[in-house]
Short mmCIF file of C-alpha atoms in Angstrom, two decimals:
data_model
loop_
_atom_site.label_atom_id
_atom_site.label_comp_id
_atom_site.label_asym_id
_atom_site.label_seq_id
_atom_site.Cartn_x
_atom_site.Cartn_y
_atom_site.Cartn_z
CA UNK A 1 16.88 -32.73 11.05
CA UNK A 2 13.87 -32.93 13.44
CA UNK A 3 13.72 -30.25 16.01
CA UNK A 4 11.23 -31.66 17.88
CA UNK A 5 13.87 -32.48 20.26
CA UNK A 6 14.40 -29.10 21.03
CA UNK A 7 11.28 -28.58 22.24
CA UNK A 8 10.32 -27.55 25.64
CA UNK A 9 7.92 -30.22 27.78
CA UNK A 10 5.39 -27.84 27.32
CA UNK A 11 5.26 -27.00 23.88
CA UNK A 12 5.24 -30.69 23.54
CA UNK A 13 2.25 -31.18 25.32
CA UNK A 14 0.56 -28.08 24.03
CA UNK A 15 1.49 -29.31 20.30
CA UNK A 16 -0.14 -32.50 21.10
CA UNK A 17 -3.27 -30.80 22.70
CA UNK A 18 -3.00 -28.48 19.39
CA UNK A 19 -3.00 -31.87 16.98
CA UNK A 20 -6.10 -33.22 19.08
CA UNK A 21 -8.09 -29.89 18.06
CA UNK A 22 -6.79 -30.52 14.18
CA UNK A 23 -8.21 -34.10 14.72
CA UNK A 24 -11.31 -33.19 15.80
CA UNK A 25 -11.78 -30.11 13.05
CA UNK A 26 -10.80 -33.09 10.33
CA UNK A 27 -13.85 -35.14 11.85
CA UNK A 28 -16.61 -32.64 11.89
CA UNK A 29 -17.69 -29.06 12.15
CA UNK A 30 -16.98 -27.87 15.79
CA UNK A 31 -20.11 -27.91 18.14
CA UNK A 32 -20.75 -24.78 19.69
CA UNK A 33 -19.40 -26.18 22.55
CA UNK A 34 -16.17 -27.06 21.17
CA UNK A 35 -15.74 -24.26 19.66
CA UNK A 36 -16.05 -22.45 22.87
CA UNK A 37 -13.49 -24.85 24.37
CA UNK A 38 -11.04 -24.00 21.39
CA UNK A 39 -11.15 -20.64 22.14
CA UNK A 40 -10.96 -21.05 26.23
CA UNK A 41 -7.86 -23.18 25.15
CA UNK A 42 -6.36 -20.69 22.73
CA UNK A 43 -6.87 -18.09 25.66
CA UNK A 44 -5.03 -20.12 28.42
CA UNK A 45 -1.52 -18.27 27.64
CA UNK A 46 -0.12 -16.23 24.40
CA UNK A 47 2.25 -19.47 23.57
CA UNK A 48 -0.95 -21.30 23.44
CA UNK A 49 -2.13 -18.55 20.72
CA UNK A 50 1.04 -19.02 19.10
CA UNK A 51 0.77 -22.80 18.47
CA UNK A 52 -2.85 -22.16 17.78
CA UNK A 53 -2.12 -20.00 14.70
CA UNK A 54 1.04 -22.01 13.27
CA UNK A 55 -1.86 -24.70 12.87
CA UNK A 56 -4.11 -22.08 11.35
CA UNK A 57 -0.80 -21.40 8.86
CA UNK A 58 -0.63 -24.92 8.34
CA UNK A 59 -4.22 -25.62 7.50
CA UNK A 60 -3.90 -22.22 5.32
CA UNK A 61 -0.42 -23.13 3.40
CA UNK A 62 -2.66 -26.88 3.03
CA UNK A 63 -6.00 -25.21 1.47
CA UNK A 64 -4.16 -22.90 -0.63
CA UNK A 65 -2.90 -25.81 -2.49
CA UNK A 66 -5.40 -26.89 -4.92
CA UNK A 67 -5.55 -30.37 -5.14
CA UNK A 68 -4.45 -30.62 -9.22
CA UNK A 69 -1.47 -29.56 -7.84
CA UNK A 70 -0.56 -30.24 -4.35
CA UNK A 71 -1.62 -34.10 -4.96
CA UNK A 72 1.15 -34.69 -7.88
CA UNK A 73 3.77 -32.72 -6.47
CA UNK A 74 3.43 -33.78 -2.92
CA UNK A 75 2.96 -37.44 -3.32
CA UNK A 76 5.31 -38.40 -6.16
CA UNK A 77 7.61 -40.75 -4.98
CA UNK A 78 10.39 -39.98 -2.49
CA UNK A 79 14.16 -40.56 -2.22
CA UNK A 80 16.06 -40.42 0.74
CA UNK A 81 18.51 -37.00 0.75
CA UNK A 82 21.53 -38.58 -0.69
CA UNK A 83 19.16 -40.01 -3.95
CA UNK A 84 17.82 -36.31 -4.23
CA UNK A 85 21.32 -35.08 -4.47
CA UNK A 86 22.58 -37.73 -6.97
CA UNK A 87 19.61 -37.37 -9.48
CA UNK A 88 19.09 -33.79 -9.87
CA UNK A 89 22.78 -32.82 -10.03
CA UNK A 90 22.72 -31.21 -13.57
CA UNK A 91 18.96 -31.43 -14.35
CA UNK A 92 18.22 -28.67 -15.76
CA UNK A 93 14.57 -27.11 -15.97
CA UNK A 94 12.47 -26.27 -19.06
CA UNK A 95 9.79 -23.78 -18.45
CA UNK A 96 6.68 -24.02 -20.69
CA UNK A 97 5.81 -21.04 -22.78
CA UNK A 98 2.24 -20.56 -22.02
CA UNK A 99 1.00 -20.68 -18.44
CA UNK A 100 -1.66 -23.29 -17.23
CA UNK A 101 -3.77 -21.84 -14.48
CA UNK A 102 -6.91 -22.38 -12.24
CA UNK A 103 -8.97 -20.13 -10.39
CA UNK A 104 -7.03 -17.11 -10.12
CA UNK A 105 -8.66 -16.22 -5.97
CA UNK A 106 -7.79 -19.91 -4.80
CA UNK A 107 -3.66 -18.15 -5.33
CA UNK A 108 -4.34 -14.63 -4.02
CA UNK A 109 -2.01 -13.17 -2.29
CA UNK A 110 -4.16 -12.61 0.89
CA UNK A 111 -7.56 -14.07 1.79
CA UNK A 112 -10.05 -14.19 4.60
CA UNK A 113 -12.57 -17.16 5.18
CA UNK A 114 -16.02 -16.89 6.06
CA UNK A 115 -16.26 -14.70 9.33
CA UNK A 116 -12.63 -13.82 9.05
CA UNK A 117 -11.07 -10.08 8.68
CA UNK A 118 -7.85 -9.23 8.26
CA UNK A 119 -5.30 -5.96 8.30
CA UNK A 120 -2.69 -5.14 6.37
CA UNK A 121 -0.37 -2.41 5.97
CA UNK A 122 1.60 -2.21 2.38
CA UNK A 123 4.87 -0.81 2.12
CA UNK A 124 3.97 2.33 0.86
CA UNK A 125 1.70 2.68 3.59
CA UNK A 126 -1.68 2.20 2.82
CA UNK A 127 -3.76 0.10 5.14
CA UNK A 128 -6.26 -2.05 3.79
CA UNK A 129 -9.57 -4.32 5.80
CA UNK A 130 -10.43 -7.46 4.31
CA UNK A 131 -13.89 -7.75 5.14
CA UNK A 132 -15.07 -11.38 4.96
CA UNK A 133 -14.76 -14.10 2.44
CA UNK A 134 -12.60 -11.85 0.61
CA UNK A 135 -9.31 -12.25 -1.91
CA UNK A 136 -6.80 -9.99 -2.93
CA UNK A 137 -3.51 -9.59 -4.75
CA UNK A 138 -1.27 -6.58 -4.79
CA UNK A 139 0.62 -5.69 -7.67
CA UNK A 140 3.46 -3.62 -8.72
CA UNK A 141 2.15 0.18 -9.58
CA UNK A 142 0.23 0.40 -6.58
CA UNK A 143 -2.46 -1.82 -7.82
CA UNK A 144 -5.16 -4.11 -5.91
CA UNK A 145 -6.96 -6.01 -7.76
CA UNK A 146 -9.96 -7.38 -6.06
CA UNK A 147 -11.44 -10.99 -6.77
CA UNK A 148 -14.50 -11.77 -4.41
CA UNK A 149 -15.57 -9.99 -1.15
CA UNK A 150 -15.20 -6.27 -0.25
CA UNK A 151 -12.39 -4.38 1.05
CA UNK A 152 -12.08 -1.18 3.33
CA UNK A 153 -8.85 0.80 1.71
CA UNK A 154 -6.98 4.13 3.15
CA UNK A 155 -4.51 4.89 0.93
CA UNK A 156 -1.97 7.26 2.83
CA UNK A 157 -0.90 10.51 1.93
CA UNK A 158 1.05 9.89 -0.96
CA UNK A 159 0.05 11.76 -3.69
CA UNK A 160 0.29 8.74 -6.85
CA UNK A 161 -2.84 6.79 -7.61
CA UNK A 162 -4.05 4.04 -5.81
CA UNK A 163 -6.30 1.76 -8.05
CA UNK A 164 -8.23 -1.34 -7.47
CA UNK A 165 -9.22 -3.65 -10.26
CA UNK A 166 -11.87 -5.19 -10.16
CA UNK A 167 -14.50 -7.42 -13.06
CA UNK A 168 -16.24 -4.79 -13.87
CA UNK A 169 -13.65 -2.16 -13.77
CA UNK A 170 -11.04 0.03 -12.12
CA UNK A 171 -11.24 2.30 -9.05
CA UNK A 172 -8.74 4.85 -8.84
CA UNK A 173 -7.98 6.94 -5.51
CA UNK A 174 -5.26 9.48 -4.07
CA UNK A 175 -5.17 10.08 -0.06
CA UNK A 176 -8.83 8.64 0.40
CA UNK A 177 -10.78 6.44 2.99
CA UNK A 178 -13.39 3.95 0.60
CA UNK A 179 -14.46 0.85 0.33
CA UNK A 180 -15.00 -1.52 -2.54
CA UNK A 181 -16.87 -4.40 -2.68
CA UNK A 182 -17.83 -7.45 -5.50
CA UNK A 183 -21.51 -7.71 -6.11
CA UNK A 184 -22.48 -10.50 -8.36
CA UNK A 185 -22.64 -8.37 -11.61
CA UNK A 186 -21.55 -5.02 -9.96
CA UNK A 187 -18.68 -3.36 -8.29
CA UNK A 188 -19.58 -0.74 -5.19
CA UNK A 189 -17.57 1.72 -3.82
CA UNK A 190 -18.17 3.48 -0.72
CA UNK A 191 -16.29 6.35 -0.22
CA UNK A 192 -15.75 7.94 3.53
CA UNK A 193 -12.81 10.63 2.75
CA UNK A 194 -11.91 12.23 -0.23
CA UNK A 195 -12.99 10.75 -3.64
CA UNK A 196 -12.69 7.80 -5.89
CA UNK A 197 -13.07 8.07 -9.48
CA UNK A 198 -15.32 4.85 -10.99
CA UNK A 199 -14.01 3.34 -14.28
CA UNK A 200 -16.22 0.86 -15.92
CA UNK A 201 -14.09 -1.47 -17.98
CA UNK A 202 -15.86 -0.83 -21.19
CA UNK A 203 -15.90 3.15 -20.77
CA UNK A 204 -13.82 5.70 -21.86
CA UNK A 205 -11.51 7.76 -19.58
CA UNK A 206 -13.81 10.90 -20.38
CA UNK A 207 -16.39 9.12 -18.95
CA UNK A 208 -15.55 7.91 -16.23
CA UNK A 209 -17.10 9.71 -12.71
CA UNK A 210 -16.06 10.97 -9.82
CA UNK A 211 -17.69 10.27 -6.38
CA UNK A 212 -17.12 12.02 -3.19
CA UNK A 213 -16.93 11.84 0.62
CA UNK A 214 -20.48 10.29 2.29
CA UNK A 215 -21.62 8.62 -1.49
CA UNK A 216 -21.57 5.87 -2.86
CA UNK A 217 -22.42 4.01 -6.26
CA UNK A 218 -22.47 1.05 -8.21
CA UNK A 219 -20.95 0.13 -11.72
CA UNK A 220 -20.92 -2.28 -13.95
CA UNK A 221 -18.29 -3.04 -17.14
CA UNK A 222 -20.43 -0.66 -19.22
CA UNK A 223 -22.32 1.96 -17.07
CA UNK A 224 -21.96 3.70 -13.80
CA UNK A 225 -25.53 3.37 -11.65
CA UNK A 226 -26.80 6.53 -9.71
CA UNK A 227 -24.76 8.26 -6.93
CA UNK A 228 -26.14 7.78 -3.33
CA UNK A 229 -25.49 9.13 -0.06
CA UNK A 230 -23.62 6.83 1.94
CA UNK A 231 -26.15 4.94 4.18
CA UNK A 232 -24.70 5.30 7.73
CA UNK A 233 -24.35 1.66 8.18
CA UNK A 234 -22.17 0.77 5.18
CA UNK A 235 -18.95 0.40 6.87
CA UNK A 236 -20.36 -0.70 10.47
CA UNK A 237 -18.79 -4.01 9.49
CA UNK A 238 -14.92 -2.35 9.99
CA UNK A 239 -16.68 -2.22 13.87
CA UNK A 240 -17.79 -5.61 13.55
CA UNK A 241 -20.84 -4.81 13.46
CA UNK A 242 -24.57 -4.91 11.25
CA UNK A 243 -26.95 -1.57 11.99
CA UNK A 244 -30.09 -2.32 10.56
CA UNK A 245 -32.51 0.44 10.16
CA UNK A 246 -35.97 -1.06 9.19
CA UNK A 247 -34.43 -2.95 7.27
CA UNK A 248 -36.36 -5.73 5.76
CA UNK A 249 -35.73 -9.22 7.28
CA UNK A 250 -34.60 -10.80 3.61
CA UNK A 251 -31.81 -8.57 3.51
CA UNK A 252 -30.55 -8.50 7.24
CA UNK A 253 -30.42 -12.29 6.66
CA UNK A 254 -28.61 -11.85 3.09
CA UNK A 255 -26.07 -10.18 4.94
CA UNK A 256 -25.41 -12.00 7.79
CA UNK A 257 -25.19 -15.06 5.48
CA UNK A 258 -21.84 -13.49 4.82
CA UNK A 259 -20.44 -13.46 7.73
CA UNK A 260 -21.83 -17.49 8.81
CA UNK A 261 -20.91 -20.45 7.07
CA UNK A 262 -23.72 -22.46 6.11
CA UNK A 263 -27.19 -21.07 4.63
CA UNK A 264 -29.42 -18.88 7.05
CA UNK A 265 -32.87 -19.26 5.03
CA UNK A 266 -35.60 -17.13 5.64
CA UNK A 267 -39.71 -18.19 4.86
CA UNK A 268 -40.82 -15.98 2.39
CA UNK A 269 -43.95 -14.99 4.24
CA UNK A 270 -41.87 -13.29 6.70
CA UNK A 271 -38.85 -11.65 4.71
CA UNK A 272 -40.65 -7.96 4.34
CA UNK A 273 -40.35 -7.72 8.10
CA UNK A 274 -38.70 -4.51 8.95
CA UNK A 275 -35.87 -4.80 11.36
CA UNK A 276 -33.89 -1.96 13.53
CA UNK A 277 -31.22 -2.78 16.10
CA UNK A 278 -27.24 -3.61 16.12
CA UNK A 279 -26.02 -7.13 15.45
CA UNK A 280 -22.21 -8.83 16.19
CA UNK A 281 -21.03 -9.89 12.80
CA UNK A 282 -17.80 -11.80 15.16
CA UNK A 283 -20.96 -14.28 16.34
CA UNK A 284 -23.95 -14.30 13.58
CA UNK A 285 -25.23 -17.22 15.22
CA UNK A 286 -25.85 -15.49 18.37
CA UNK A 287 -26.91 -12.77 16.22
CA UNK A 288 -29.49 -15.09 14.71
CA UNK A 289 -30.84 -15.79 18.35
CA UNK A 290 -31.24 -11.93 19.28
CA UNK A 291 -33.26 -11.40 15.55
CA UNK A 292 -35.35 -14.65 16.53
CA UNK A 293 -36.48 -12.95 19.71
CA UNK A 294 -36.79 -9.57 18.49
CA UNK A 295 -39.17 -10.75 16.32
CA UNK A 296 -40.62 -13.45 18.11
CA UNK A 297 -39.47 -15.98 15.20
CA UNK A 298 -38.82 -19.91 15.28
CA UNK A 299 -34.96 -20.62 14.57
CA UNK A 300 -34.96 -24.43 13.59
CA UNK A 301 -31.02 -26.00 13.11
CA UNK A 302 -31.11 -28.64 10.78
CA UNK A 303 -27.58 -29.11 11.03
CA UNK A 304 -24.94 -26.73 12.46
CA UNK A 305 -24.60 -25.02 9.08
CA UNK A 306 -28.33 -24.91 7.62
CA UNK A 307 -30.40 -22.85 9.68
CA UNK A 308 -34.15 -22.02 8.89
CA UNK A 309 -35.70 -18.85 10.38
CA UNK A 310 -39.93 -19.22 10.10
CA UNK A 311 -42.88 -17.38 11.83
CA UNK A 312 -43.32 -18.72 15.73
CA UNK B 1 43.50 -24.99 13.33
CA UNK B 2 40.42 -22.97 14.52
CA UNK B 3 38.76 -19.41 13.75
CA UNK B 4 37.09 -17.28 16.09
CA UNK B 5 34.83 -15.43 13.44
CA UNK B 6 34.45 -11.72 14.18
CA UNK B 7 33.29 -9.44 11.72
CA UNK B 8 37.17 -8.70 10.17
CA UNK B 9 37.35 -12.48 9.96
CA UNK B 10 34.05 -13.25 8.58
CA UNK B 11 35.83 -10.93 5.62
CA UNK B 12 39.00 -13.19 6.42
CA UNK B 13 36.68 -16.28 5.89
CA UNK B 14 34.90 -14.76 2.46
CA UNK B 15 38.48 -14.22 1.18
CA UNK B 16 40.28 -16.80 1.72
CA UNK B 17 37.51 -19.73 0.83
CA UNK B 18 34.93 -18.18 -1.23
CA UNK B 19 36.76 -18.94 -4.85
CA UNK B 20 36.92 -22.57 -3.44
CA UNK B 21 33.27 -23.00 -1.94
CA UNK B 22 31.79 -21.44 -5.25
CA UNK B 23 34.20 -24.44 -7.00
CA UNK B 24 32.87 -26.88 -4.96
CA UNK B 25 29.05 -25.71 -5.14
CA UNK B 26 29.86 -25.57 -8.96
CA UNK B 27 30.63 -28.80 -9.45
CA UNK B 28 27.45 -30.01 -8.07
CA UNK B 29 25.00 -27.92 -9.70
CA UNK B 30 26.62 -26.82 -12.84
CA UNK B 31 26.16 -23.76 -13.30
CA UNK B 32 28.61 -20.60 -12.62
CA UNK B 33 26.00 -18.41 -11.43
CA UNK B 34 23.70 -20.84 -9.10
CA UNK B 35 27.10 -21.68 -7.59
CA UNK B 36 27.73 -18.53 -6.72
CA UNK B 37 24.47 -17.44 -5.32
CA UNK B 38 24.59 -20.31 -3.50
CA UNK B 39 28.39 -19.66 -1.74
CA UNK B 40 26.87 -16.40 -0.82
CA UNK B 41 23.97 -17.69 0.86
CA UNK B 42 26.61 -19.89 2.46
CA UNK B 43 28.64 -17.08 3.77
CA UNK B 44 25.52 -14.84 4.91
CA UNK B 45 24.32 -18.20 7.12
CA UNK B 46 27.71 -18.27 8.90
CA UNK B 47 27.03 -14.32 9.56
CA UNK B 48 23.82 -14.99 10.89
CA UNK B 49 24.85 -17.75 13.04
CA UNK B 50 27.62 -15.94 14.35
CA UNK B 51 25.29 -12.62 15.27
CA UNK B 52 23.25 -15.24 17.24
CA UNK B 53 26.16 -16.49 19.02
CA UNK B 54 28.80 -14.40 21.09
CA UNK B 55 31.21 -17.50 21.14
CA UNK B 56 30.81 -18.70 17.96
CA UNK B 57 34.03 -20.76 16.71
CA UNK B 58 35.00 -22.80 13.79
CA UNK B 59 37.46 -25.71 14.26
CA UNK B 60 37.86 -26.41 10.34
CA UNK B 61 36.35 -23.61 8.08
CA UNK B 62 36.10 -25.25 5.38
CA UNK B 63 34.35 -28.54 6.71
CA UNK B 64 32.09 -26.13 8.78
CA UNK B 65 31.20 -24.42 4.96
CA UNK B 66 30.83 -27.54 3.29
CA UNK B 67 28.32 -29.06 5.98
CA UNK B 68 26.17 -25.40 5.49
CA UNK B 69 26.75 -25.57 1.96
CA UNK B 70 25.23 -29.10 1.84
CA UNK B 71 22.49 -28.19 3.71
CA UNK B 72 21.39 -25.35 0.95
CA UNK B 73 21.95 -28.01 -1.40
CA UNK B 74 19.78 -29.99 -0.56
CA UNK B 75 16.66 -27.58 -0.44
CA UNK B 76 18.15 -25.69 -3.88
CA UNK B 77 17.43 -29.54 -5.57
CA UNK B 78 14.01 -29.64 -3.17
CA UNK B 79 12.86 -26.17 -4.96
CA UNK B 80 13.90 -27.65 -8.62
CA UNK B 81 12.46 -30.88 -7.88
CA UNK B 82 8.99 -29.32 -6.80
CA UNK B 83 9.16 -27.04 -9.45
CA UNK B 84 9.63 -29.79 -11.85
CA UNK B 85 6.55 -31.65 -10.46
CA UNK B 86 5.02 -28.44 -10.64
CA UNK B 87 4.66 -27.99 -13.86
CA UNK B 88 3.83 -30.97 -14.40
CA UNK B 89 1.21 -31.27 -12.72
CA UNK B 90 0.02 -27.91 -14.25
CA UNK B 91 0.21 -29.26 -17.64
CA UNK B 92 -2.32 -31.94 -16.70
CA UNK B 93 -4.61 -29.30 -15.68
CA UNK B 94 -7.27 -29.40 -18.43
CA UNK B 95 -7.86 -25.48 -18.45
CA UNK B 96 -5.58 -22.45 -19.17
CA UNK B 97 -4.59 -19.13 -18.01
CA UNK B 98 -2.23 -17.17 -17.02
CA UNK B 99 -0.50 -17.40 -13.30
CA UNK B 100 2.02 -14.83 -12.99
CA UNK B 101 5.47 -14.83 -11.34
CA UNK B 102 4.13 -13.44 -7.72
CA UNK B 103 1.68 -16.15 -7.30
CA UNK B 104 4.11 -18.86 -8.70
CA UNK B 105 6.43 -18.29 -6.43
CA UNK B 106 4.01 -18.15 -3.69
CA UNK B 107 2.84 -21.65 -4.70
CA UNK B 108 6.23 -23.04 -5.10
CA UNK B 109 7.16 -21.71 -1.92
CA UNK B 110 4.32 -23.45 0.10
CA UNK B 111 4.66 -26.23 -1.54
CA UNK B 112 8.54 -26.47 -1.08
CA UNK B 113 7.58 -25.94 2.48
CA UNK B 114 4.73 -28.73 2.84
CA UNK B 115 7.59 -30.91 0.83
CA UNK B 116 10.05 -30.81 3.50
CA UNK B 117 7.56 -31.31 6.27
CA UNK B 118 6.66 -34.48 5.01
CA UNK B 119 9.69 -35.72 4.25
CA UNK B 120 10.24 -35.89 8.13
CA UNK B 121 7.39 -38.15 8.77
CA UNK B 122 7.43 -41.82 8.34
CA UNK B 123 6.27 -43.05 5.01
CA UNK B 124 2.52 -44.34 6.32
CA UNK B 125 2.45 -41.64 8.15
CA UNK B 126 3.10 -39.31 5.52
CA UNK B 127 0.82 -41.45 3.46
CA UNK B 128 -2.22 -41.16 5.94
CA UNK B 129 -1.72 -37.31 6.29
CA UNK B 130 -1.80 -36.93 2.40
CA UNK B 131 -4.74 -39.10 1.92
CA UNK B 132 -6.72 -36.77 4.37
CA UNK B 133 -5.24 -33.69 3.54
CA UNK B 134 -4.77 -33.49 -0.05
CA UNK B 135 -7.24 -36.24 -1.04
CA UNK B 136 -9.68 -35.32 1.00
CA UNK B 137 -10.76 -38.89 2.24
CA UNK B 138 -12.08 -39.37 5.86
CA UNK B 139 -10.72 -41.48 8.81
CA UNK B 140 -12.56 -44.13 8.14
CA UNK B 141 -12.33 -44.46 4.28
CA UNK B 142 -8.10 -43.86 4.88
CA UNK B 143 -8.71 -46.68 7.17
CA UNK B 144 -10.35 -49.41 4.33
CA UNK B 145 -7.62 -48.09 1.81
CA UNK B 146 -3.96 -48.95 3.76
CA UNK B 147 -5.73 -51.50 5.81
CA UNK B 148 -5.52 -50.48 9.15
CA UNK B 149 -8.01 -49.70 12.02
CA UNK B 150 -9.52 -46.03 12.42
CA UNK B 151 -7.37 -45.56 15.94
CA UNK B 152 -4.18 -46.17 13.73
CA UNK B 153 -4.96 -43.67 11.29
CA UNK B 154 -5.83 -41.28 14.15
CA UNK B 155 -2.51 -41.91 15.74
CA UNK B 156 -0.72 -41.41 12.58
CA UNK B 157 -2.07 -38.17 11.70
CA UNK B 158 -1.70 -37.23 15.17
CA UNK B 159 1.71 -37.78 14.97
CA UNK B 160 1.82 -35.78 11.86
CA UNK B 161 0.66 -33.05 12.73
CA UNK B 162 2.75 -32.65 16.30
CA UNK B 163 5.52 -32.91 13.75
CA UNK B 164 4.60 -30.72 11.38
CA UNK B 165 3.56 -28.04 13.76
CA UNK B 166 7.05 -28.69 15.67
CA UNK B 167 9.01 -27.94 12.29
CA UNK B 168 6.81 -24.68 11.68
CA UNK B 169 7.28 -23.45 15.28
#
């Protein structure tokens, strides 16, 4: 039951033009030159777009598999339809007792890649940000529970508790603008309206904390860390883009190793530089060019994804 | 004999063959209550299809319900046969923990999905476009393993994709 014949001549050809561009991405990283030319191509007309991100669903529905998986069930041997039909008729289906699992993020419900953001509204109204690299799930309850990455959250004006799980705890919220985000041994919330109250996994519910509109802290599973004012530039990223304010060079380049896939590298002799000025997180490497001249630094590309940034 | 289905004889249709289909659907997958999810999704297909279209007739209802019928079948046994290989597979896995029902049946799903694709595509086609995708292996390594030249196993996974992207459109 192909319906390839009921495509149009030009969905034809722009399906093949689509499959060159898969092709091509199989081979190799995109040059920047390519990837220009993807996105000229992507732009020529919105059914262009459209076959551009049924590939992108393809590639995501592929890489969501993990291979322990997708490689027995997809290449066990195959009967034609009217062998299917004899030899399951009646089979019935024992399901194991325990579960078997693998990384829980590789399954989440909703994920962005490197560079990627995403919006979502839930039924209940709530719109959430994925920022980069990030991985959710949502669960019944109103629950979120956050893998890896950060996420910008405004819960609506219901009045029942919002809460996001995350390693090192739970954040609970009620008609608030915040944002939390996965630090290697720490969770950090951000909060913009209203208030969030910080539970560290290993504290009791009397002592858990409260913070408020323009602060922000971090916790781990046993302790919650000071309460800040919210720097200014926290939740730039939700504009796409990175303020730095003197802001030394080690860090500017931590960050925008976020948003880039590959490794930005910085020499140590040059990583207390202070920086100021806006960058594009949408196009860190051209954000990497404006630092290099700002600073009047050497950018050397090894390769398209190593990048090393020493003194000119 | 033939049934110009309006919304009275949609409830016509339901009536009058609906104890029958659920038989028939019964006696191929054995049990009472599969059988008569399945006659239901039968019935809300022939709905659809006749929202869709304003002339929408049926020259032999119940040939026209088998024919659907048969085509939910045939994915019902697709979903039990991946879910069978499913677990399966998940047994090999040499770690454990818990996956819970949402993001089982978001895996089963895809994979049910990836399942039919390829079973469109000719088998060293389908072959190719595993070895790359699943396996991970490049052009050229594909290439040494089936024994063909790197253009073929371009061509073939061009071809697999146009029809996999066709199916998805």
């Amino acid at each position: 039951m192909s319906r390839s014949d009921a495509l149009t001549k030009n969905q034809r050809v722009l399906l093949e033009e689509a499959a060159e561009w898969l092709l091509k991405l199989d081979e190799a990283p995109l040059s920047h030159v390519d990837q220009e030319n993807l996105h000229r191509w992507r732009r020529q007309s919105p059914e262009h777009e459209r076959i551009w991100q049924t590939a992108c669903a393809l590639n995501r529905d592929l890489s969501l598999l993990p291979s322990g998986i997708a490689k027995p069930v997809l290449q066990r041997p195959r009967h034609s339809r009217r062998t299917l039909l004899k030899c399951v008729v009646g089979a019935g289906l024992a399901l194991p007792i325990g579960w078997f699992a693998v990384d829980k993020k590789t399954f989440a419900q909703y994920r962005t890649a490197t560079g990627e953001r995403l919006e979502l509204t839930l039924s209940d109204g709530t719109k959430m940000t994925l920022n980069t690299a990030t991985a959710i799930d949502t669960e019944p309850g109103r629950q979120i529970r956050l893998y890896t990455g950060e996420v910008f959250i405004r819960t609506g004006t219901a009045d029942r508790t919002l809460s996001v799980i995350t390693a090192q705890g739970t954040v609970q919220a009620v008609k608030s603008d915040f944002t939390v985000r996965c630090l290697p041994q720490e969770t950090r919330i951000s909060v913009i309206q209203g208030s969030v109250k910080a539970g560290p996994r290993r504290l009791t519910t009397e002592q858990t904390r409260w913070v408020s509109r323009g602060e922000t802290c971090d916790f781990t599973e046993n302790a919650i860390g000071l309460i800040h004012p919210l720097p200014t530039n926290r939740v730039a990223w939700l504009r796409d883009q990175l303020i730095a304010e003197e802001m030394p060079l080690r860090e500017l380049v931590e960050e925008l190793n976020r948003y880039r896939r590959g490794i930005i590298h910085c020499e140590e002799t040059i990583g207390d530089l202070k920086v100021s000025g806006v960058f594009q997180l949408n196009n860190p490497d051209q954000a990497l060019e404006v630092l290099a001249q700002l600073l009047n630094l050497k950018l050397t590309h090894y390769t398209d994804y190593w990048v090393l940034l020493k003194a000119a | 004999m033939s049934l110009s289905i309006g919304s009275a004889s949609v409830t016509n249709l339901y009536s009058e063959h609906q104890r029958w289909l659920k038989g028939w659907i019964q006696r191929r997958v054995g049990c009472s209550d599969e059988a008569a999810d399945l006659a239901q999704d039968t019935f809300i297909r022939v709905i659809q299809r006749q929202r869709k279209e304003a002339d929408f007739t049926i020259g032999y209802p119940r040939t026209y319900l088998r024919t659907v019928a048969h085509g939910l079948l045939i994915d019902h046994f697709r979903r039990r046969k991946v879910e069978q290989a499913y677990l399966e597979a998940l047994q090999q896995l040499p770690h454990e923990v818990v996956i819970d029902l949402q993001e089982r049946e978001i895996i089963l799903e895809t994979l049910q999905r990836l399942d039919k694709m390829l079973d469109a595509l000719p088998p060293p086609v389908r072959e190719t476009f595993l070895l790359s995708r699943v396996d991970g292996l490049t052009y050229q390594q594909i290439a040494v393993q089936i024994g063909v030249s790197e253009r073929t196993v371009k061509r073939y996974m061009q071809q697999a994709y146009v029809q996999c992207l066709a199916l998805m459109l």
